[in-house]
Short mmCIF file of C-alpha atoms in Angstrom, two decimals:
data_model
loop_
_atom_site.label_atom_id
_atom_site.label_comp_id
_atom_site.label_asym_id
_atom_site.label_seq_id
_atom_site.Cartn_x
_atom_site.Cartn_y
_atom_site.Cartn_z
CA MET K 899 20.92 262.30 -83.02
CA GLU K 900 21.86 258.12 -85.22
CA GLU K 901 21.33 256.39 -82.36
CA SER K 902 17.50 258.26 -81.87
CA ILE K 903 16.46 257.58 -85.85
CA THR K 904 17.62 253.86 -85.43
CA THR K 905 15.32 252.73 -83.13
CA ASN K 906 12.46 255.31 -84.28
CA ASP K 907 13.02 253.61 -86.95
CA ILE K 908 12.47 250.28 -85.45
CA LYS K 909 9.66 251.28 -83.91
CA LYS K 910 8.42 252.25 -86.79
CA GLU K 911 9.13 248.89 -88.98
CA HIS K 912 7.33 246.89 -85.58
CA ARG K 913 4.44 249.18 -85.84
CA GLU K 914 4.49 247.77 -89.39
CA LYS K 915 4.51 244.33 -89.04
CA ILE K 916 1.18 244.34 -86.34
CA LYS K 917 -0.58 245.80 -88.80
CA GLN K 918 0.61 242.68 -91.51
CA VAL K 919 -0.04 240.55 -88.39
CA PHE K 920 -3.64 242.29 -88.72
CA ARG K 921 -3.82 241.80 -93.02
CA GLU K 922 -2.29 238.14 -92.80
CA VAL K 923 -4.89 237.22 -90.18
CA GLY K 924 -7.23 238.39 -91.98
CA LYS K 925 -6.34 236.24 -95.06
CA VAL K 926 -8.24 233.67 -92.72
CA VAL K 927 -10.59 235.53 -90.14
CA VAL K 928 -13.44 237.48 -91.81
CA GLY K 929 -13.42 240.72 -89.80
CA GLN K 930 -13.10 240.10 -85.46
CA GLU K 931 -10.13 242.72 -85.58
CA TYR K 932 -11.53 244.23 -82.39
CA MET K 933 -10.27 240.05 -80.70
CA LEU K 934 -7.36 240.21 -82.98
CA ASN K 935 -5.76 243.06 -81.21
CA ARG K 936 -6.47 242.86 -77.92
CA LEU K 937 -4.79 239.16 -78.22
CA LEU K 938 -1.81 241.18 -79.29
CA ILE K 939 -2.58 243.49 -75.85
CA GLY K 940 -2.14 240.46 -73.78
CA LEU K 941 0.29 239.20 -76.17
CA PHE K 942 3.18 241.60 -75.69
CA THR K 943 2.51 242.74 -72.00
CA GLN K 944 3.31 239.35 -70.79
CA GLY K 945 -0.91 238.95 -70.62
CA HIS K 946 -3.54 236.40 -70.63
CA ILE K 947 -7.02 236.96 -72.65
CA LEU K 948 -10.20 235.62 -71.92
CA LEU K 949 -12.53 235.10 -75.11
CA GLU K 950 -16.39 235.05 -74.52
CA GLY K 951 -18.41 233.66 -77.07
CA VAL K 952 -21.36 231.60 -78.27
CA PRO K 953 -19.35 229.08 -80.67
CA GLY K 954 -19.36 229.12 -84.13
CA LEU K 955 -17.62 232.87 -83.71
CA ALA K 956 -13.99 232.34 -84.79
CA LYS K 957 -12.71 232.36 -80.85
CA THR K 958 -10.79 229.04 -81.35
CA LEU K 959 -9.83 230.08 -85.57
CA THR K 960 -8.33 233.43 -84.79
CA VAL K 961 -6.20 232.45 -81.98
CA SER K 962 -4.51 229.27 -83.86
CA THR K 963 -4.41 231.50 -87.58
CA LEU K 964 -2.18 234.09 -84.86
CA ALA K 965 -0.17 231.78 -83.54
CA LYS K 966 0.66 230.22 -87.40
CA VAL K 967 1.32 234.30 -88.36
CA LEU K 968 3.76 234.33 -84.68
CA HIS K 969 5.94 231.33 -85.82
CA LEU K 970 4.83 230.13 -81.95
CA ASP K 971 4.55 226.87 -79.86
CA PHE K 972 1.66 226.25 -79.96
CA GLN K 973 -1.02 224.09 -78.61
CA ARG K 974 -4.73 223.65 -77.70
CA ILE K 975 -6.55 221.52 -74.43
CA GLN K 976 -10.48 220.99 -75.45
CA PHE K 977 -11.29 221.54 -71.47
CA THR K 978 -14.14 218.81 -71.15
CA PRO K 979 -15.95 217.54 -67.70
CA ASP K 980 -13.16 214.63 -67.51
CA LEU K 981 -10.49 215.87 -68.05
CA LEU K 982 -7.92 215.98 -65.36
CA PRO K 983 -4.96 218.37 -64.35
CA ALA K 984 -2.52 215.54 -65.53
CA ASP K 985 -4.17 216.51 -68.95
CA LEU K 986 -2.83 219.91 -68.39
CA ILE K 987 0.16 219.87 -67.20
CA GLY K 988 2.21 216.47 -67.15
CA THR K 989 2.29 213.84 -64.62
CA MET K 990 5.29 211.20 -63.44
CA ILE K 991 5.43 207.55 -65.14
CA TYR K 992 6.71 204.35 -64.18
CA ASN K 993 10.15 203.44 -66.42
CA GLN K 994 10.00 200.42 -66.69
CA LYS K 995 13.70 199.62 -68.50
CA LYS K 996 15.39 201.49 -66.01
CA ALA K 997 12.82 201.57 -63.16
CA ASN K 998 12.94 204.54 -61.74
CA PHE K 999 10.74 207.81 -62.10
CA GLU K 1000 10.07 210.90 -64.68
CA VAL K 1001 8.37 213.47 -66.26
CA LYS K 1002 5.76 213.97 -69.25
CA LYS K 1003 5.19 217.08 -69.71
CA GLY K 1004 1.59 218.23 -70.70
CA PRO K 1005 0.89 220.41 -73.31
CA ILE K 1006 1.18 223.90 -71.03
CA PHE K 1007 4.77 223.83 -72.25
CA ALA K 1008 4.48 225.91 -74.88
CA ASN K 1009 4.15 229.29 -76.62
CA MET K 1010 0.88 230.00 -76.39
CA ILE K 1011 -2.28 227.59 -75.02
CA LEU K 1012 -5.86 228.19 -76.36
CA ALA K 1013 -7.53 226.56 -73.55
CA ASP K 1014 -10.89 225.84 -75.66
CA GLU K 1015 -13.76 225.57 -74.14
CA ILE K 1016 -12.87 226.10 -70.32
CA ASN K 1017 -15.69 226.64 -68.81
CA ARG K 1018 -16.76 222.99 -69.85
CA SER K 1019 -14.31 221.54 -67.13
CA PRO K 1020 -14.78 221.59 -62.71
CA ALA K 1021 -12.84 224.16 -60.65
CA LYS K 1022 -10.38 221.49 -60.13
CA VAL K 1023 -8.97 221.67 -63.86
CA GLN K 1024 -9.21 225.32 -63.69
CA SER K 1025 -7.56 225.78 -60.81
CA ALA K 1026 -4.42 224.22 -63.05
CA LEU K 1027 -3.99 227.09 -64.61
CA LEU K 1028 -3.51 229.07 -62.14
CA GLU K 1029 0.06 229.23 -61.24
CA SER K 1030 1.47 228.54 -64.26
CA MET K 1031 -0.46 231.66 -65.81
CA GLN K 1032 1.18 233.46 -63.08
CA GLU K 1033 3.89 232.44 -62.10
CA LYS K 1034 5.02 230.96 -65.42
CA GLN K 1035 6.35 227.52 -64.13
CA VAL K 1036 4.92 224.53 -63.03
CA THR K 1037 5.29 221.62 -60.50
CA ILE K 1038 5.33 218.53 -61.65
CA GLY K 1039 5.80 215.61 -58.79
CA GLU K 1040 8.19 217.22 -56.29
CA GLU K 1041 10.72 219.51 -59.05
CA THR K 1042 9.38 222.66 -60.70
CA PHE K 1043 9.53 223.35 -64.21
CA GLU K 1044 10.14 227.10 -66.53
CA LEU K 1045 7.43 228.22 -69.09
CA ASP K 1046 9.05 228.65 -71.87
CA ARG K 1047 9.00 232.40 -72.71
CA PRO K 1048 6.61 233.59 -74.58
CA PHE K 1049 3.98 231.83 -73.08
CA LEU K 1050 0.05 233.28 -73.09
CA VAL K 1051 -2.68 231.26 -72.35
CA MET K 1052 -6.21 232.64 -74.10
CA ALA K 1053 -8.90 230.99 -73.41
CA THR K 1054 -12.76 230.49 -74.42
CA GLN K 1055 -16.28 230.31 -73.06
CA ASN K 1056 -19.55 229.98 -73.26
CA PRO K 1057 -21.85 232.08 -71.42
CA VAL K 1058 -22.95 230.46 -68.26
CA ASP K 1059 -25.75 230.14 -68.44
CA GLN K 1060 -25.54 227.76 -71.17
CA GLU K 1061 -25.92 224.38 -70.45
CA GLY K 1062 -22.90 221.99 -69.22
CA THR K 1063 -20.84 224.94 -68.21
CA TYR K 1064 -18.92 225.94 -65.11
CA PRO K 1065 -18.25 229.17 -64.06
CA LEU K 1066 -14.82 229.92 -63.63
CA PRO K 1067 -13.51 231.26 -60.09
CA GLU K 1068 -13.16 234.67 -59.04
CA ALA K 1069 -9.51 234.08 -58.03
CA GLN K 1070 -8.78 232.75 -61.58
CA VAL K 1071 -10.93 235.07 -63.55
CA ASP K 1072 -8.74 238.17 -61.99
CA ARG K 1073 -5.36 235.78 -63.83
CA PHE K 1074 -6.74 237.42 -66.82
CA MET K 1075 -5.61 240.78 -68.25
CA LEU K 1076 -8.77 241.46 -70.40
CA LYS K 1077 -12.06 239.15 -71.02
CA VAL K 1078 -13.34 240.14 -74.16
CA HIS K 1079 -16.63 239.53 -75.42
CA VAL K 1080 -17.00 238.33 -78.88
CA ASP K 1081 -20.38 239.21 -80.82
CA TYR K 1082 -21.60 237.99 -84.05
CA PRO K 1083 -20.40 239.20 -87.31
CA ASN K 1084 -22.48 241.69 -89.68
CA LYS K 1085 -23.64 240.73 -92.51
CA ASP K 1086 -20.99 242.20 -95.29
CA GLU K 1087 -19.26 239.88 -93.12
CA GLU K 1088 -21.14 236.66 -92.11
CA LEU K 1089 -21.91 236.57 -95.93
CA GLU K 1090 -18.22 237.33 -97.05
CA VAL K 1091 -17.12 233.63 -94.45
CA MET K 1092 -20.06 231.93 -96.31
CA ARG K 1093 -18.15 232.78 -99.18
CA ARG K 1094 -15.09 231.89 -97.57
CA MET K 1095 -15.69 228.50 -95.79
CA SER K 1096 -17.70 227.27 -99.04
CA ASN K 1097 -14.43 227.51 -100.91
CA LEU K 1098 -13.57 223.75 -100.98
CA SER K 1099 -10.28 224.76 -102.30
CA PHE K 1100 -9.81 227.59 -99.68
CA ASN K 1101 -6.51 226.99 -97.96
CA GLY K 1102 -6.20 229.42 -95.38
CA GLU K 1103 -2.11 229.10 -96.00
CA VAL K 1104 -0.81 232.78 -94.17
CA GLY K 1105 2.57 234.01 -93.76
CA THR K 1106 5.44 234.25 -90.46
CA VAL K 1107 5.35 238.25 -89.87
CA LEU K 1108 7.33 238.46 -86.15
CA SER K 1109 10.16 236.02 -84.89
CA LYS K 1110 10.24 236.35 -80.93
CA GLU K 1111 12.95 237.90 -81.09
CA ASP K 1112 10.50 241.48 -82.72
CA ILE K 1113 7.86 240.44 -79.78
CA PHE K 1114 10.45 240.83 -76.72
CA ALA K 1115 11.69 244.43 -78.90
CA ILE K 1116 8.27 245.20 -78.73
CA ARG K 1117 6.95 244.46 -75.34
CA SER K 1118 10.70 247.38 -74.37
CA GLU K 1119 8.87 249.61 -76.83
CA ILE K 1120 5.33 249.43 -75.36
CA ASN K 1121 7.23 249.42 -71.92
CA GLN K 1122 8.83 253.24 -72.58
CA VAL K 1123 5.70 254.43 -73.53
CA SER K 1124 5.16 257.09 -71.24
CA ILE K 1125 2.06 257.78 -68.69
CA SER K 1126 1.81 261.21 -67.13
CA GLU K 1127 0.97 261.85 -62.91
CA SER K 1128 -1.97 262.80 -63.43
CA LEU K 1129 -3.30 259.50 -65.81
CA GLU K 1130 -1.81 257.17 -63.55
CA ARG K 1131 -3.82 259.06 -60.88
CA TYR K 1132 -7.36 258.82 -63.08
CA ILE K 1133 -6.45 255.17 -62.81
CA ILE K 1134 -6.62 254.25 -60.20
CA GLU K 1135 -9.08 256.96 -58.98
CA LEU K 1136 -11.53 254.90 -62.04
CA ILE K 1137 -10.33 251.20 -59.70
CA PHE K 1138 -11.36 252.84 -56.24
CA ALA K 1139 -14.43 254.47 -57.18
CA SER K 1140 -15.23 250.62 -58.72
CA ARG K 1141 -14.34 249.72 -55.01
CA ASN K 1142 -16.04 252.75 -52.74
CA PRO K 1143 -18.78 253.83 -54.96
CA LYS K 1144 -20.94 256.17 -52.59
CA GLU K 1145 -17.20 258.68 -51.78
CA TYR K 1146 -17.76 259.43 -55.94
CA GLY K 1147 -21.24 259.76 -55.74
CA LEU K 1148 -22.41 256.73 -57.62
CA ASP K 1149 -24.89 256.23 -54.82
CA THR K 1150 -26.89 254.42 -57.12
CA GLU K 1151 -24.34 252.36 -58.91
CA ALA K 1152 -23.42 251.33 -55.22
CA GLY K 1153 -26.27 249.18 -54.68
CA PHE K 1154 -25.44 246.86 -57.36
CA ILE K 1155 -21.92 246.41 -56.76
CA GLN K 1156 -20.93 243.45 -54.56
CA PHE K 1157 -17.14 243.42 -55.10
CA GLY K 1158 -14.84 246.19 -57.02
CA ALA K 1159 -11.78 246.11 -59.09
CA SER K 1160 -8.40 244.03 -57.50
CA PRO K 1161 -4.62 245.53 -57.74
CA ARG K 1162 -4.70 244.12 -60.75
CA ALA K 1163 -7.15 246.20 -62.74
CA SER K 1164 -5.05 249.15 -61.76
CA ILE K 1165 -2.12 247.36 -63.24
CA ASN K 1166 -3.60 245.86 -66.26
CA LEU K 1167 -4.88 248.89 -67.61
CA ASN K 1168 -1.98 251.20 -67.37
CA LEU K 1169 -0.21 248.20 -69.73
CA ALA K 1170 -3.07 248.07 -71.74
CA ALA K 1171 -3.51 251.79 -72.35
CA LYS K 1172 0.40 252.25 -73.37
CA ALA K 1173 -0.20 249.31 -76.23
CA THR K 1174 -3.36 250.71 -77.37
CA ALA K 1175 -0.05 253.87 -77.60
CA PHE K 1176 1.73 251.55 -79.06
CA PHE K 1177 -0.70 250.54 -82.11
CA ASP K 1178 -1.90 254.03 -82.17
CA GLU K 1179 1.72 255.40 -83.28
CA ARG K 1180 2.31 257.22 -80.31
CA ASP K 1181 5.40 256.83 -77.48
CA TYR K 1182 2.73 258.63 -75.25
CA VAL K 1183 -1.51 257.16 -73.51
CA LEU K 1184 -4.20 259.72 -74.13
CA PRO K 1185 -6.97 259.70 -71.64
CA GLU K 1186 -9.18 257.71 -74.59
CA ASP K 1187 -6.33 254.91 -74.00
CA ILE K 1188 -7.68 254.00 -70.90
CA LYS K 1189 -11.01 254.22 -71.38
CA GLU K 1190 -10.15 252.16 -75.05
CA VAL K 1191 -9.48 248.89 -72.83
CA ALA K 1192 -11.24 249.95 -69.58
CA ASP K 1193 -14.17 247.96 -70.28
CA ASP K 1194 -12.31 244.37 -70.96
CA VAL K 1195 -9.67 245.04 -68.36
CA LEU K 1196 -12.92 246.25 -65.45
CA ASN K 1197 -15.14 243.39 -67.00
CA HIS K 1198 -14.43 239.90 -65.06
CA ARG K 1199 -13.27 242.69 -61.66
CA ILE K 1200 -16.28 243.72 -60.52
CA ILE K 1201 -18.54 241.29 -59.36
CA LEU K 1202 -22.17 242.53 -59.01
CA ASN K 1203 -24.71 241.64 -56.86
CA TYR K 1204 -28.09 239.02 -56.79
CA GLU K 1205 -30.20 242.43 -57.04
CA ALA K 1206 -28.19 243.62 -60.15
CA GLU K 1207 -29.39 241.05 -62.25
CA ALA K 1208 -33.11 241.24 -60.41
CA ASP K 1209 -32.54 244.65 -62.82
CA GLY K 1210 -30.37 244.18 -65.26
CA ILE K 1211 -28.09 245.86 -64.50
CA THR K 1212 -24.60 244.62 -66.34
CA THR K 1213 -21.45 245.54 -65.40
CA HIS K 1214 -20.21 247.09 -68.65
CA ASP K 1215 -23.21 249.88 -67.25
CA ILE K 1216 -22.00 250.21 -63.67
CA ILE K 1217 -18.38 250.76 -66.09
CA ASN K 1218 -19.89 253.08 -68.08
CA SER K 1219 -21.31 255.32 -65.56
CA ILE K 1220 -17.49 255.29 -63.12
CA LEU K 1221 -16.23 256.46 -66.76
CA LYS K 1222 -18.76 259.02 -66.69
CA LYS K 1223 -18.26 260.02 -63.26
CA ILE K 1224 -14.08 260.09 -62.96
CA PRO K 1225 -12.66 263.36 -63.88
CA ILE K 1226 -9.36 263.64 -65.78
CA ASN K 1227 -7.46 266.36 -63.57
CA SER K 1228 -4.33 267.80 -66.02
#
């Protein structure tokens, strides 16, 4: 009994620290709580996050401020058309004094990586992130190096219809746990942004809230959040409905889907729902938790065809139809 009370106290402390993270980031970033929530879900479930939105929406500022609040090693990599894979992971350089080759590690060797405007670089550079994101390791020459833990890639991209962008390969997009669409601030938020950023004495100082040990402990606590078998099966039904829509009475949607969600979708939907429940101070998952994160987990994994584009149908429309159609069996 005493141990249970201690465990609950620790969970309560961690949840309060998470709230404090929001407050600290809020000292610099106005609004964008939704984006910050998704970044923390990724951090606590070992998932990578793709942020999409037009320039100027504080994507980079939010990620860099979060890194300061968490006191983690942080590297920002600006993706450009002339960037090379070696610029990310590192390369072998010749040491003339020692007459041998040595490894020079790249910026990928950090806890938090901000891949800024990832779709400004061609596919070969984008693909250089694959091994690090999936395997948490990189290979330079003939040597393989483990990356530091925690390790989180947060990539920003501009909408792909903008000039000078390269769509990410589908295999790489699937590596991201969530794809979060970042929208414009409302009028009150933008007014506060204008006032704050027009103040030349504003320094944006933030305090450190979570340690690495806290992060690992929170991961363990989220892992202990329970999910019923009926909700596990509900997740599977959602994923299979995206692959075989006609079997679920989604005949109209079937004409627009080229490929359904991958197996990573069910894994990530489960993890994100558990994190959402934990943030809501529960030790069990509700159907609302799954629905809350379904769009961000699935919107980059359901590939639509040209008919959908011609008719103005988006993945958000398809996901909403699936959520409305698939019942939750108790």
